[in-house]
Amino acid sequence: MEEKPVDKELILKELANFQSQDCKYSEGRILGSMCTEAHPFAKEVFCKFLDSNLGDPGLFKGTKSIEDKVINSIGKMFSLDNAYGNIVTGGTEANIMAIRAARNHAKKYKNISNGEIILPRSAHFSFKKAADMLNLKIVEANLDDNFKIDVNSVEEKISDKTVAIVGIAGTTELGLIDPIDKLSDIALENNIYLHVDAAFGGFSIPFLKRLGYKFPDFDFSLPGVCSMTVDPHKMGLAPIPAGGIIFRKEEYLDVMAINSPYLTVKKQSTIVGTRLGASTAATYAIMKYFGKEGYTKIARNLMDNTIFFKEELKKLGYKLIVEPELNLVSFNHPDMDTKQLANELESRNWRVSTSSCPVAIRVVLMNHIKKEHLKELLKDLKEIY
Ligand SMILES: Cc1ncc(COP(=O)(O)O)c(C=O)c1O
């Protein structure tokens, strides 16, 4: 830190210089991010709540009421009338909370220690962090030929140490939805906690269903589902950081509660202590602003772009890894190594992401990727071919 105060203008100039080195969503060149530019209205609301601390909700009763309302509203999106949970920093924190709830619940009611969690190989790496922090062993379930969790493999891997099964509604690498209905049956039969990670798919699947897309049930309408992750900062267009964790029952929050003696509320279940009210207010505002109708339009537009892109890729001769279920297209050149293809695209100034299982180029058709950007990308892909 400098000894003497620095002039505001100088600080802003320096910061602008740093910021100019960042990629900009609006250029449409970021192909692999699951985040995007937040809606201006959500940003405006975010700035109004920068001082609200939901870690001490007795002091910020209004903002806490907003959180209760927004959790309720997200719960209803997922067929749950009385939802419990929090707006947190993102899918990672939401998944860690879910696994912590499952672990503590199994410890309390089944006396399981040194527990295990069953995950598909396609699960996001946040579960590795959760397992590491919570001292749990990961047991990986196989994927079937369509890269979805193999439910037989899940059944085989259940043991008397299993504290949770995880299914994904919108996988990070391929955007696929696991057969959550079957996982729900297995979880109920074996009395095991089931968590659904809909960090990516949560703000599109319910709206695509309204458009007639046929997806099997994936939410709290299935009695085995205990919790769900959903990220407003992905297709919800809320500013980062905004993740959501929704629990079916309050007891899942209770088993995580830690005494917080000096605060206005005597127990805290979240991982984070001091936490942003701004994310909650912005999420609430943007959900009201769009409503189901607005999000349905966004979901339709993203899928239109997805379908356009994957069809054009096929015409060029590129090979899709799977037919997309959500707004994510994964593909390879029939002969060229994925790394080489990624390098070719990077050299043409695209910000490329590759998946690991299987190795492929992965394009997430977020709001910032418009038709004109896709046309430019296809032009480059044609040249590279
Ligand atoms: C399915 C899934 N879960 C969890 C996460 C982690 O979310 P975040 O990066 O917001 O912590 C992601 C991120 O892309 C994801 O795709």
Coordinates of C-alpha atoms and ligand atoms in Angstrom, one line a residue:
M1 CA 0.0 0.0 0.0
E2 CA 1.2 3.5 -0.7
E3 CA 2.1 5.8 2.2
K4 CA 0.0 8.7 0.9
P5 CA -3.5 8.6 -0.5
V6 CA -3.7 8.3 -4.3
D7 CA -5.9 10.5 -6.5
K8 CA -9.2 8.7 -7.5
E9 CA -8.6 9.5 -11.2
L10 CA -5.2 7.8 -11.1
I11 CA -6.6 4.7 -9.4
L12 CA -9.4 4.5 -12.0
K13 CA -7.0 4.9 -14.8
E14 CA -4.8 2.1 -13.5
L15 CA -7.8 -0.2 -13.0
A16 CA -9.1 0.6 -16.5
N17 CA -5.8 -0.5 -17.8
F18 CA -6.0 -3.8 -16.0
Q19 CA -9.7 -4.3 -17.1
S20 CA -8.8 -3.7 -20.7
Q21 CA -6.8 -6.9 -20.5
D22 CA -9.9 -8.9 -19.7
C23 CA -11.9 -10.8 -22.3
K24 CA -15.3 -9.2 -23.0
Y25 CA -18.4 -11.3 -23.3
S26 CA -19.9 -8.8 -25.8
E27 CA -17.2 -9.7 -28.4
G28 CA -18.8 -13.2 -28.6
R29 CA -15.4 -14.9 -28.6
I30 CA -15.7 -16.7 -25.2
L31 CA -16.9 -20.1 -26.3
G32 CA -16.6 -22.3 -23.2
S33 CA -17.8 -20.2 -20.3
M34 CA -21.0 -21.1 -18.4
C35 CA -21.2 -17.5 -17.2
T36 CA -22.2 -14.5 -19.3
E37 CA -22.8 -10.8 -19.0
A38 CA -25.4 -10.1 -16.3
H39 CA -28.5 -8.2 -17.3
P40 CA -28.1 -4.4 -16.7
F41 CA -31.2 -4.3 -14.4
A42 CA -29.7 -7.0 -12.2
K43 CA -26.4 -5.1 -12.0
E44 CA -28.3 -2.0 -11.0
V45 CA -30.1 -3.7 -8.2
F46 CA -26.8 -5.5 -7.1
C47 CA -25.2 -2.1 -6.5
K48 CA -28.0 -1.0 -4.2
F49 CA -27.4 -3.9 -1.8
L50 CA -23.7 -3.9 -1.5
D51 CA -23.7 -3.3 2.2
S52 CA -26.3 -5.9 3.1
N53 CA -24.8 -8.8 5.0
L54 CA -26.9 -11.9 5.1
G55 CA -24.4 -13.4 7.5
D56 CA -26.1 -11.4 10.2
P57 CA -29.8 -11.5 9.0
G58 CA -31.2 -9.9 12.2
L59 CA -29.6 -6.6 11.0
F60 CA -30.8 -7.0 7.4
K61 CA -34.3 -8.4 7.9
G62 CA -35.5 -6.9 4.6
T63 CA -32.8 -8.6 2.6
K64 CA -33.3 -11.8 4.5
S65 CA -37.0 -11.7 3.5
I66 CA -35.9 -11.3 -0.1
E67 CA -33.7 -14.4 0.2
D68 CA -36.7 -16.4 1.7
K69 CA -38.8 -15.2 -1.2
V70 CA -36.3 -16.0 -3.9
I71 CA -35.6 -19.5 -2.5
N72 CA -39.3 -20.1 -2.4
S73 CA -39.6 -18.9 -6.0
I74 CA -36.8 -21.2 -7.2
G75 CA -38.2 -24.0 -5.2
K76 CA -41.5 -23.6 -7.1
M77 CA -39.6 -23.7 -10.4
F78 CA -38.6 -27.2 -9.2
S79 CA -42.0 -28.4 -8.0
L80 CA -41.3 -27.7 -4.3
D81 CA -43.9 -25.7 -2.4
N82 CA -41.9 -25.1 0.8
A83 CA -38.2 -24.7 -0.1
Y84 CA -35.3 -24.1 2.3
G85 CA -31.9 -22.9 1.3
N86 CA -29.7 -20.0 0.4
I87 CA -28.3 -17.9 -2.4
V88 CA -24.6 -18.6 -2.2
T89 CA -21.6 -17.8 -4.3
G90 CA -22.1 -20.4 -7.1
G91 CA -22.5 -24.0 -7.9
T92 CA -19.4 -25.0 -6.0
E93 CA -20.6 -23.7 -2.7
A94 CA -24.1 -25.0 -3.3
N95 CA -22.7 -28.5 -4.0
I96 CA -20.5 -28.4 -0.9
M97 CA -23.5 -27.4 1.2
A98 CA -25.5 -30.2 -0.2
I99 CA -22.8 -32.8 0.5
R100 CA -22.2 -31.4 3.9
A101 CA -25.9 -31.7 4.7
A102 CA -26.0 -35.3 3.4
R103 CA -22.9 -36.2 5.4
N104 CA -24.1 -34.7 8.7
H105 CA -27.6 -36.2 8.2
A106 CA -26.1 -39.7 7.7
K107 CA -23.9 -39.2 10.7
K108 CA -26.8 -38.1 12.9
Y109 CA -29.4 -40.6 11.8
K110 CA -27.4 -43.6 10.6
N111 CA -24.2 -43.1 12.5
I112 CA -22.1 -43.3 9.3
S113 CA -18.6 -42.0 9.6
N114 CA -15.9 -42.1 6.8
G115 CA -18.7 -41.9 4.3
E116 CA -18.8 -42.3 0.6
I117 CA -20.5 -40.3 -2.2
I118 CA -21.5 -41.9 -5.5
L119 CA -21.0 -39.5 -8.4
P120 CA -21.0 -40.0 -12.2
R121 CA -17.7 -39.6 -13.9
S122 CA -19.2 -36.5 -15.5
A123 CA -19.7 -34.7 -12.2
H124 CA -18.2 -31.2 -11.8
F125 CA -14.9 -31.0 -10.0
S126 CA -16.6 -29.1 -7.2
F127 CA -17.5 -32.5 -5.7
K128 CA -13.8 -33.3 -5.4
K129 CA -13.4 -30.2 -3.3
A130 CA -16.5 -31.2 -1.2
A131 CA -15.1 -34.7 -0.7
D132 CA -11.7 -33.4 0.3
M133 CA -13.1 -30.8 2.7
L134 CA -15.6 -33.1 4.2
N135 CA -13.4 -36.2 4.5
L136 CA -15.5 -38.3 2.2
K137 CA -14.5 -40.9 -0.3
I138 CA -15.6 -40.5 -3.9
V139 CA -17.0 -43.6 -5.6
E140 CA -17.3 -43.0 -9.3
A141 CA -20.3 -44.5 -11.1
N142 CA -19.7 -45.4 -14.8
L143 CA -21.3 -43.6 -17.6
D144 CA -23.4 -45.4 -20.2
D145 CA -22.8 -45.3 -23.9
N146 CA -24.6 -41.9 -24.1
F147 CA -22.3 -40.4 -21.4
K148 CA -25.1 -40.4 -18.7
I149 CA -24.8 -42.0 -15.3
D150 CA -25.2 -45.8 -15.6
V151 CA -27.8 -46.5 -12.9
N152 CA -26.8 -50.2 -12.7
S153 CA -23.3 -49.0 -11.8
V154 CA -24.8 -46.8 -9.1
E155 CA -26.7 -49.7 -7.6
E156 CA -23.5 -51.8 -7.6
K157 CA -21.5 -49.2 -5.8
I158 CA -23.9 -48.6 -2.9
S159 CA -22.4 -49.6 0.4
D160 CA -23.3 -49.2 4.1
K161 CA -21.0 -46.1 3.9
T162 CA -22.9 -44.3 1.1
V163 CA -24.1 -40.9 2.4
A164 CA -25.2 -39.4 -1.0
I165 CA -25.8 -40.1 -4.6
V166 CA -25.4 -37.2 -7.0
G167 CA -27.1 -36.9 -10.4
I168 CA -26.5 -34.0 -12.9
A169 CA -29.1 -32.0 -14.8
G170 CA -26.9 -30.4 -17.4
T171 CA -23.4 -31.8 -17.3
T172 CA -20.5 -29.4 -17.5
E173 CA -18.8 -31.0 -20.4
L174 CA -21.7 -32.2 -22.5
G175 CA -24.9 -30.5 -21.1
L176 CA -26.6 -33.8 -20.6
I177 CA -29.3 -34.7 -18.1
D178 CA -28.9 -37.8 -16.0
P179 CA -31.9 -40.2 -15.5
I180 CA -32.7 -38.5 -12.2
D181 CA -36.1 -40.4 -12.0
K182 CA -34.2 -43.7 -11.8
L183 CA -31.7 -42.3 -9.3
S184 CA -34.7 -41.2 -7.2
D185 CA -36.1 -44.7 -7.1
I186 CA -32.7 -46.1 -6.1
A187 CA -32.2 -43.4 -3.4
L188 CA -35.6 -44.1 -1.9
E189 CA -35.2 -47.9 -2.0
N190 CA -31.9 -47.6 -0.2
N191 CA -32.8 -44.7 2.0
I192 CA -29.9 -42.6 0.7
Y193 CA -29.7 -38.8 0.2
L194 CA -30.0 -37.7 -3.5
H195 CA -28.6 -34.4 -4.7
V196 CA -29.3 -33.0 -8.1
D197 CA -26.7 -30.7 -9.5
A198 CA -28.7 -28.4 -11.9
A199 CA -26.2 -25.6 -11.7
F200 CA -26.1 -25.4 -15.5
G201 CA -29.5 -26.8 -16.5
G202 CA -31.6 -25.2 -13.7
F203 CA -32.5 -22.0 -15.5
S204 CA -33.3 -23.7 -18.8
I205 CA -34.8 -27.2 -18.4
P206 CA -38.1 -25.9 -16.7
F207 CA -38.5 -23.4 -19.5
L208 CA -37.6 -25.7 -22.3
K209 CA -40.3 -28.1 -20.9
R210 CA -42.8 -25.3 -21.4
L211 CA -41.8 -25.2 -25.0
G212 CA -42.5 -28.9 -25.4
Y213 CA -39.0 -30.3 -25.0
K214 CA -39.4 -33.7 -23.5
F215 CA -37.2 -34.3 -20.5
P216 CA -37.7 -36.9 -17.8
D217 CA -38.6 -35.5 -14.4
F218 CA -35.5 -34.2 -12.7
D219 CA -36.6 -32.1 -9.7
F220 CA -38.4 -32.3 -6.4
S221 CA -41.5 -33.8 -8.1
L222 CA -39.4 -37.0 -7.6
P223 CA -39.7 -38.0 -4.0
G224 CA -36.1 -39.1 -3.6
V225 CA -34.6 -35.7 -4.4
C226 CA -33.4 -34.1 -1.2
S227 CA -31.5 -31.1 -2.6
M228 CA -30.8 -29.2 -5.8
T229 CA -28.1 -26.8 -7.0
V230 CA -29.1 -24.1 -9.5
D231 CA -27.0 -21.1 -10.6
P232 CA -28.7 -17.8 -11.2
H233 CA -25.4 -16.5 -12.5
K234 CA -25.5 -18.8 -15.5
M235 CA -28.6 -18.8 -17.7
G236 CA -30.4 -16.8 -15.0
L237 CA -28.5 -13.7 -16.0
A238 CA -27.8 -12.6 -12.4
P239 CA -24.4 -11.0 -11.7
I240 CA -21.7 -13.3 -10.3
P241 CA -21.6 -14.6 -7.6
A242 CA -25.0 -16.1 -7.5
G243 CA -25.6 -19.8 -6.8
G244 CA -28.6 -21.4 -5.3
I245 CA -29.0 -24.4 -2.9
I246 CA -32.5 -25.6 -2.3
F247 CA -33.4 -28.3 0.3
R248 CA -36.6 -30.2 0.5
K249 CA -36.6 -30.1 4.3
E250 CA -35.4 -27.7 7.0
E251 CA -33.7 -30.5 8.8
Y252 CA -30.9 -30.6 6.2
L253 CA -30.0 -27.0 7.2
D254 CA -30.4 -27.9 10.9
V255 CA -27.9 -30.7 10.7
M256 CA -25.3 -28.2 9.5
A257 CA -26.1 -25.5 12.0
I258 CA -23.2 -24.0 14.0
N259 CA -23.7 -21.7 17.0
S260 CA -23.0 -18.1 16.1
P261 CA -23.2 -16.5 19.5
Y262 CA -22.3 -12.9 18.8
L263 CA -24.7 -12.5 15.8
T264 CA -28.3 -11.5 15.7
V265 CA -29.2 -15.1 14.8
K266 CA -27.8 -17.8 17.0
K267 CA -27.2 -20.5 14.4
Q268 CA -25.7 -20.5 10.9
S269 CA -25.8 -23.3 8.4
T270 CA -24.0 -21.6 5.5
I271 CA -20.3 -22.2 4.9
V272 CA -19.6 -18.5 4.4
G273 CA -20.1 -16.1 7.4
T274 CA -20.4 -12.6 6.1
R275 CA -22.2 -13.0 2.8
L276 CA -23.6 -10.8 0.0
G277 CA -27.1 -9.6 0.1
A278 CA -26.5 -8.0 -3.3
S279 CA -26.6 -11.4 -5.1
T280 CA -29.9 -12.3 -3.5
A281 CA -31.5 -8.9 -4.3
A282 CA -30.2 -9.0 -7.9
T283 CA -31.5 -12.6 -8.4
Y284 CA -34.9 -11.7 -7.0
A285 CA -35.1 -8.7 -9.2
I286 CA -34.0 -10.4 -12.4
M287 CA -36.4 -13.4 -11.8
K288 CA -39.3 -11.0 -11.4
Y289 CA -38.2 -8.9 -14.4
F290 CA -38.1 -11.8 -16.8
G291 CA -40.7 -14.0 -15.3
K292 CA -41.4 -17.5 -16.8
E293 CA -42.2 -15.9 -20.1
G294 CA -38.9 -14.0 -20.3
Y295 CA -36.8 -17.0 -19.4
T296 CA -38.7 -19.2 -21.8
K297 CA -37.8 -16.7 -24.6
I298 CA -34.2 -16.8 -23.6
A299 CA -34.1 -20.6 -23.4
R300 CA -35.8 -20.8 -26.9
N301 CA -33.2 -18.4 -28.3
L302 CA -30.3 -20.3 -26.9
M303 CA -31.6 -23.6 -28.2
D304 CA -32.3 -22.1 -31.6
N305 CA -28.6 -21.0 -31.8
T306 CA -27.6 -24.5 -30.5
I307 CA -29.5 -26.2 -33.2
F308 CA -28.3 -23.8 -35.9
F309 CA -24.7 -24.3 -34.9
K310 CA -24.8 -28.1 -34.6
E311 CA -26.5 -28.6 -37.9
E312 CA -24.0 -26.3 -39.7
L313 CA -21.1 -28.2 -38.0
K314 CA -22.5 -31.5 -39.3
K315 CA -22.7 -30.0 -42.9
L316 CA -19.1 -29.0 -42.7
G317 CA -18.1 -32.6 -41.7
Y318 CA -17.4 -32.1 -38.0
K319 CA -18.5 -34.9 -35.7
L320 CA -20.8 -34.2 -32.8
I321 CA -20.0 -36.2 -29.6
V322 CA -23.7 -36.3 -28.7
E323 CA -26.9 -34.7 -29.9
P324 CA -27.2 -31.7 -27.6
E325 CA -29.9 -31.8 -25.0
L326 CA -29.2 -28.2 -23.7
N327 CA -27.3 -25.3 -25.1
L328 CA -23.9 -27.0 -25.3
V329 CA -22.3 -28.4 -28.4
S330 CA -19.3 -30.7 -28.2
F331 CA -17.5 -31.8 -31.4
N332 CA -14.3 -33.0 -33.0
H333 CA -12.8 -32.9 -36.5
P334 CA -12.9 -36.4 -38.0
D335 CA -9.1 -36.6 -38.4
M336 CA -7.5 -33.6 -36.6
D337 CA -6.4 -33.9 -33.0
T338 CA -8.6 -31.9 -30.6
K339 CA -5.6 -30.0 -29.3
Q340 CA -4.6 -29.0 -32.8
L341 CA -8.1 -27.9 -33.6
A342 CA -8.3 -25.9 -30.4
N343 CA -4.9 -24.2 -31.3
E344 CA -6.2 -23.4 -34.7
L345 CA -9.2 -21.7 -33.2
E346 CA -7.2 -19.9 -30.5
S347 CA -4.9 -18.5 -33.2
R348 CA -8.0 -17.1 -34.8
N349 CA -8.8 -15.3 -31.6
W350 CA -11.5 -17.6 -30.2
R351 CA -11.4 -18.5 -26.5
V352 CA -11.8 -22.2 -26.7
S353 CA -12.6 -24.8 -24.1
T354 CA -12.0 -28.5 -24.4
S355 CA -13.8 -31.3 -22.5
S356 CA -11.9 -34.2 -20.9
C357 CA -14.4 -37.1 -21.2
P358 CA -14.4 -37.5 -24.1
V359 CA -11.8 -35.0 -25.3
A360 CA -13.6 -32.6 -27.6
I361 CA -14.1 -28.9 -28.4
R362 CA -16.9 -27.7 -26.2
V363 CA -19.0 -24.6 -27.1
V364 CA -21.5 -23.4 -24.5
L365 CA -24.1 -21.3 -26.3
M366 CA -24.6 -18.6 -23.7
N367 CA -26.4 -15.4 -24.2
H368 CA -23.4 -13.5 -25.3
I369 CA -22.9 -15.7 -28.3
K370 CA -25.1 -14.3 -31.1
K371 CA -25.9 -15.8 -34.5
E372 CA -23.4 -13.4 -36.2
H373 CA -20.6 -14.8 -33.9
L374 CA -21.6 -18.3 -34.8
K375 CA -21.4 -17.5 -38.5
E376 CA -17.9 -16.1 -38.0
L377 CA -16.9 -19.2 -36.1
L378 CA -18.3 -21.5 -38.7
K379 CA -16.4 -19.6 -41.4
D380 CA -13.2 -20.2 -39.5
L381 CA -14.1 -23.8 -38.9
K382 CA -14.7 -24.2 -42.6
E383 CA -11.3 -22.8 -43.4
I384 CA -9.6 -25.0 -40.8
Y385 CA -11.4 -28.1 -42.2
Ligands
LIG1 C1 -22.8 -28.8 -13.3 C2 -22.0 -27.8 -12.6 N1 -22.0 -27.8 -11.3 C3 -21.3 -26.9 -10.6 C4 -20.5 -26.0 -11.2 C5 -19.7 -25.0 -10.4 O1 -20.3 -23.7 -10.5 P1 -19.4 -22.4 -10.0 O2 -18.3 -22.3 -11.0 O3 -20.5 -21.3 -10.1 O4 -19.0 -22.6 -8.6 C6 -20.5 -25.9 -12.6 C7 -19.8 -24.8 -13.3 O5 -19.8 -24.7 -14.4 C8 -21.3 -26.8 -13.3 O6 -21.3 -26.8 -14.7

